[in-house]
Amino acid sequence: MIKKEFLKNIIINDICKSYLGGKMNESRVYAEYKYKKLLIDPNMRAHVDSPFKIIKVFLLLNDISIDNAPFSYYKKSHTFNQWRILKDLLEFSQVDKKYFSHYANYSDIELRKILREYPESISGRIDMTGKAGDVIITDNRGVHQGNILYDGYRLQLCLAYGPLGDFDIGNIPKHITNLVKNSK
């Protein structure tokens, strides 16, 4: 029941639809459960999910402290800025995807330089802690990452919305990539 109420929540849907310009794709509800302590996974590297706006909504199902592997987000990094143009273009163009290149990742060294050089367009990292029942809404075009679980577990329900129709998390909308492929 909670799954359906979360997916159909009028307030959440109105916020997401408004942010995405009035149109958004249908989402599905999925669960994220992190229970293995000290496990390093690919989401712990700072990254963006897409060069386009993509909203993720998290419903915390347990209290999340700094020890429960909170989601981390770099403030203001979701906006269009000079420091991300090249990576967004390369990710959009799918250049060298046959070699599994992924341009949406940011190393610690890159982020330190970007934070120092562009403080007006990206600033410090926020660790999203909260209580069971809290809702976190983010634009995952912004730089974000997961964290190591030190204690307990992290359990949350998630929704993902994009403005351009059929898309997959971490990828560009299919009708856009078809245009790129057809232009070669």
CSV table of C-alpha atoms in Angstrom, one decimal:
chain,number,residue,atom,x,y,z
A,1,MET,CA,0.0,0.0,0.0
A,2,ILE,CA,2.8,2.4,0.9
A,3,LYS,CA,4.3,1.8,-2.6
A,4,LYS,CA,1.1,3.0,-4.4
A,5,GLU,CA,0.6,6.0,-2.1
A,6,PHE,CA,4.2,7.1,-2.7
A,7,LEU,CA,3.9,6.7,-6.4
A,8,LYS,CA,0.6,8.6,-6.7
A,9,ASN,CA,1.3,11.3,-4.0
A,10,ILE,CA,-0.2,14.5,-5.5
A,11,ILE,CA,2.2,16.8,-3.7
A,12,ILE,CA,5.3,14.9,-4.9
A,13,ASN,CA,4.0,14.6,-8.4
A,14,ASP,CA,3.1,18.3,-8.6
A,15,ILE,CA,6.6,19.3,-7.4
A,16,CYS,CA,8.2,17.1,-9.9
A,17,LYS,CA,6.0,18.0,-12.8
A,18,SER,CA,6.4,21.7,-12.1
A,19,TYR,CA,10.2,21.4,-11.9
A,20,LEU,CA,10.3,19.4,-15.2
A,21,GLY,CA,8.2,22.0,-17.1
A,22,GLY,CA,4.8,20.4,-16.8
A,23,LYS,CA,5.6,17.1,-18.5
A,24,MET,CA,7.2,14.0,-17.1
A,25,ASN,CA,7.4,10.3,-17.8
A,26,GLU,CA,5.8,7.6,-15.7
A,27,SER,CA,7.9,6.4,-12.9
A,28,ARG,CA,8.2,3.0,-11.2
A,29,VAL,CA,8.8,2.5,-7.5
A,30,TYR,CA,11.9,0.6,-6.6
A,31,ALA,CA,13.6,-0.1,-3.3
A,32,GLU,CA,17.2,0.5,-2.4
A,33,TYR,CA,18.5,-1.6,0.5
A,34,LYS,CA,22.1,-1.3,1.7
A,35,TYR,CA,23.0,-3.7,4.4
A,36,LYS,CA,26.6,-4.8,3.9
A,37,LYS,CA,28.9,-2.7,6.0
A,38,LEU,CA,32.1,-1.2,4.5
A,39,LEU,CA,31.2,-2.4,1.0
A,40,ILE,CA,32.4,-0.1,-1.7
A,41,ASP,CA,30.1,0.1,-4.7
A,42,PRO,CA,30.1,2.0,-8.0
A,43,ASN,CA,27.6,4.6,-6.8
A,44,MET,CA,30.1,5.9,-4.3
A,45,ARG,CA,32.0,7.7,-7.0
A,46,ALA,CA,30.7,11.2,-7.6
A,47,HIS,CA,28.7,11.2,-10.8
A,48,VAL,CA,25.6,12.6,-12.6
A,49,ASP,CA,22.8,10.4,-14.0
A,50,SER,CA,22.2,12.4,-17.1
A,51,PRO,CA,23.1,15.7,-18.9
A,52,PHE,CA,19.3,16.4,-18.8
A,53,LYS,CA,17.1,17.1,-15.8
A,54,ILE,CA,16.2,13.9,-13.9
A,55,ILE,CA,14.4,13.9,-10.6
A,56,LYS,CA,14.8,11.2,-8.0
A,57,VAL,CA,12.5,11.1,-5.0
A,58,PHE,CA,13.6,9.1,-2.0
A,59,LEU,CA,11.2,8.0,0.9
A,60,LEU,CA,13.3,7.0,3.9
A,61,LEU,CA,12.1,3.8,5.5
A,62,ASN,CA,14.5,4.0,8.4
A,63,ASP,CA,16.4,6.8,10.1
A,64,ILE,CA,19.5,7.7,8.2
A,65,SER,CA,22.5,9.1,10.0
A,66,ILE,CA,26.0,9.7,8.6
A,67,ASP,CA,26.8,6.1,9.6
A,68,ASN,CA,23.8,4.7,7.5
A,69,ALA,CA,25.3,5.6,4.0
A,70,PRO,CA,23.4,8.7,3.2
A,71,PHE,CA,23.0,10.1,-0.3
A,72,SER,CA,25.4,13.0,-0.9
A,73,TYR,CA,24.8,15.9,-3.2
A,74,TYR,CA,26.9,18.8,-4.4
A,75,LYS,CA,24.9,22.0,-4.1
A,76,LYS,CA,24.2,24.0,-7.2
A,77,SER,CA,25.9,21.4,-9.5
A,78,HIS,CA,22.6,20.6,-11.3
A,79,THR,CA,22.7,23.9,-13.3
A,80,PHE,CA,24.3,24.4,-16.7
A,81,ASN,CA,27.9,25.5,-16.2
A,82,GLN,CA,31.1,25.8,-18.1
A,83,TRP,CA,32.9,23.1,-16.0
A,84,ARG,CA,30.5,20.4,-17.1
A,85,ILE,CA,29.9,21.2,-20.8
A,86,LEU,CA,32.5,18.9,-22.3
A,87,LYS,CA,31.5,15.9,-20.1
A,88,ASP,CA,27.8,16.4,-20.8
A,89,LEU,CA,28.5,16.7,-24.6
A,90,LEU,CA,30.6,13.5,-24.6
A,91,GLU,CA,28.0,11.6,-22.5
A,92,PHE,CA,25.2,12.8,-24.8
A,93,SER,CA,27.1,11.9,-28.0
A,94,GLN,CA,27.8,8.4,-26.8
A,95,VAL,CA,31.4,8.7,-28.0
A,96,ASP,CA,33.4,5.5,-27.3
A,97,LYS,CA,30.5,3.8,-25.5
A,98,LYS,CA,31.6,0.6,-27.2
A,99,TYR,CA,34.7,0.9,-25.0
A,100,PHE,CA,32.5,1.4,-21.9
A,101,SER,CA,33.7,5.0,-21.4
A,102,HIS,CA,31.6,6.9,-18.9
A,103,TYR,CA,32.1,10.7,-18.9
A,104,ALA,CA,29.6,11.4,-16.1
A,105,ASN,CA,32.0,10.4,-13.3
A,106,TYR,CA,34.0,13.0,-11.3
A,107,SER,CA,37.2,12.1,-9.5
A,108,ASP,CA,38.0,13.6,-6.1
A,109,ILE,CA,40.8,15.6,-7.6
A,110,GLU,CA,38.4,17.0,-10.3
A,111,LEU,CA,35.8,17.9,-7.8
A,112,ARG,CA,38.3,19.7,-5.5
A,113,LYS,CA,39.5,21.8,-8.6
A,114,ILE,CA,35.9,22.5,-9.7
A,115,LEU,CA,34.9,23.6,-6.2
A,116,ARG,CA,37.9,25.9,-6.0
A,117,GLU,CA,37.6,27.4,-9.5
A,118,TYR,CA,33.7,27.7,-9.8
A,119,PRO,CA,32.4,28.4,-6.2
A,120,GLU,CA,29.5,30.3,-7.7
A,121,SER,CA,28.2,27.3,-9.6
A,122,ILE,CA,29.1,24.4,-7.3
A,123,SER,CA,29.6,24.3,-3.6
A,124,GLY,CA,30.0,22.0,-0.7
A,125,ARG,CA,28.6,18.5,-0.4
A,126,ILE,CA,25.5,17.8,1.6
A,127,ASP,CA,24.9,14.5,3.3
A,128,MET,CA,21.2,13.8,3.2
A,129,THR,CA,20.4,12.4,6.6
A,130,GLY,CA,16.8,12.2,7.9
A,131,LYS,CA,14.1,10.3,9.8
A,132,ALA,CA,12.0,7.4,8.6
A,133,GLY,CA,9.1,9.0,6.6
A,134,ASP,CA,11.2,12.0,5.3
A,135,VAL,CA,11.1,12.6,1.6
A,136,ILE,CA,14.2,13.8,-0.3
A,137,ILE,CA,13.7,15.2,-3.9
A,138,THR,CA,16.8,15.9,-6.0
A,139,ASP,CA,17.8,16.8,-9.6
A,140,ASN,CA,20.2,14.0,-10.3
A,141,ARG,CA,21.7,16.0,-13.2
A,142,GLY,CA,23.7,17.4,-10.3
A,143,VAL,CA,26.8,15.7,-9.0
A,144,HIS,CA,26.0,13.2,-6.3
A,145,GLN,CA,27.2,9.9,-4.8
A,146,GLY,CA,26.5,7.2,-2.3
A,147,ASN,CA,28.5,6.6,0.9
A,148,ILE,CA,29.9,3.7,2.9
A,149,LEU,CA,27.6,1.9,5.4
A,150,TYR,CA,29.2,1.9,8.8
A,151,ASP,CA,26.3,0.9,11.0
A,152,GLY,CA,22.8,-0.6,10.7
A,153,TYR,CA,21.3,-0.5,7.2
A,154,ARG,CA,19.7,2.0,4.7
A,155,LEU,CA,16.3,1.3,3.2
A,156,GLN,CA,14.4,3.7,1.0
A,157,LEU,CA,11.8,3.7,-1.7
A,158,CYS,CA,12.7,5.6,-4.9
A,159,LEU,CA,11.0,7.2,-7.8
A,160,ALA,CA,12.7,8.6,-10.9
A,161,TYR,CA,11.2,11.1,-13.4
A,162,GLY,CA,12.5,12.7,-16.6
A,163,PRO,CA,10.9,15.4,-18.7
A,164,LEU,CA,11.5,13.9,-22.2
A,165,GLY,CA,9.5,10.6,-22.1
A,166,ASP,CA,11.1,7.2,-22.3
A,167,PHE,CA,14.4,7.1,-20.4
A,168,ASP,CA,16.4,4.9,-18.2
A,169,ILE,CA,18.2,6.1,-15.1
A,170,GLY,CA,21.8,7.0,-16.1
A,171,ASN,CA,21.0,7.2,-19.8
A,172,ILE,CA,19.8,9.7,-22.2
A,173,PRO,CA,16.2,9.5,-23.5
A,174,LYS,CA,15.9,6.9,-26.2
A,175,HIS,CA,14.3,9.2,-28.8
A,176,ILE,CA,17.3,11.7,-28.3
A,177,THR,CA,19.9,8.9,-28.7
A,178,ASN,CA,18.2,7.7,-31.8
A,179,LEU,CA,18.7,11.2,-33.3
A,180,VAL,CA,22.4,11.1,-32.4
A,181,LYS,CA,22.9,7.7,-33.9
A,182,ASN,CA,20.9,8.7,-37.1
A,183,SER,CA,23.1,11.7,-37.6
A,184,LYS,CA,26.3,9.8,-38.2
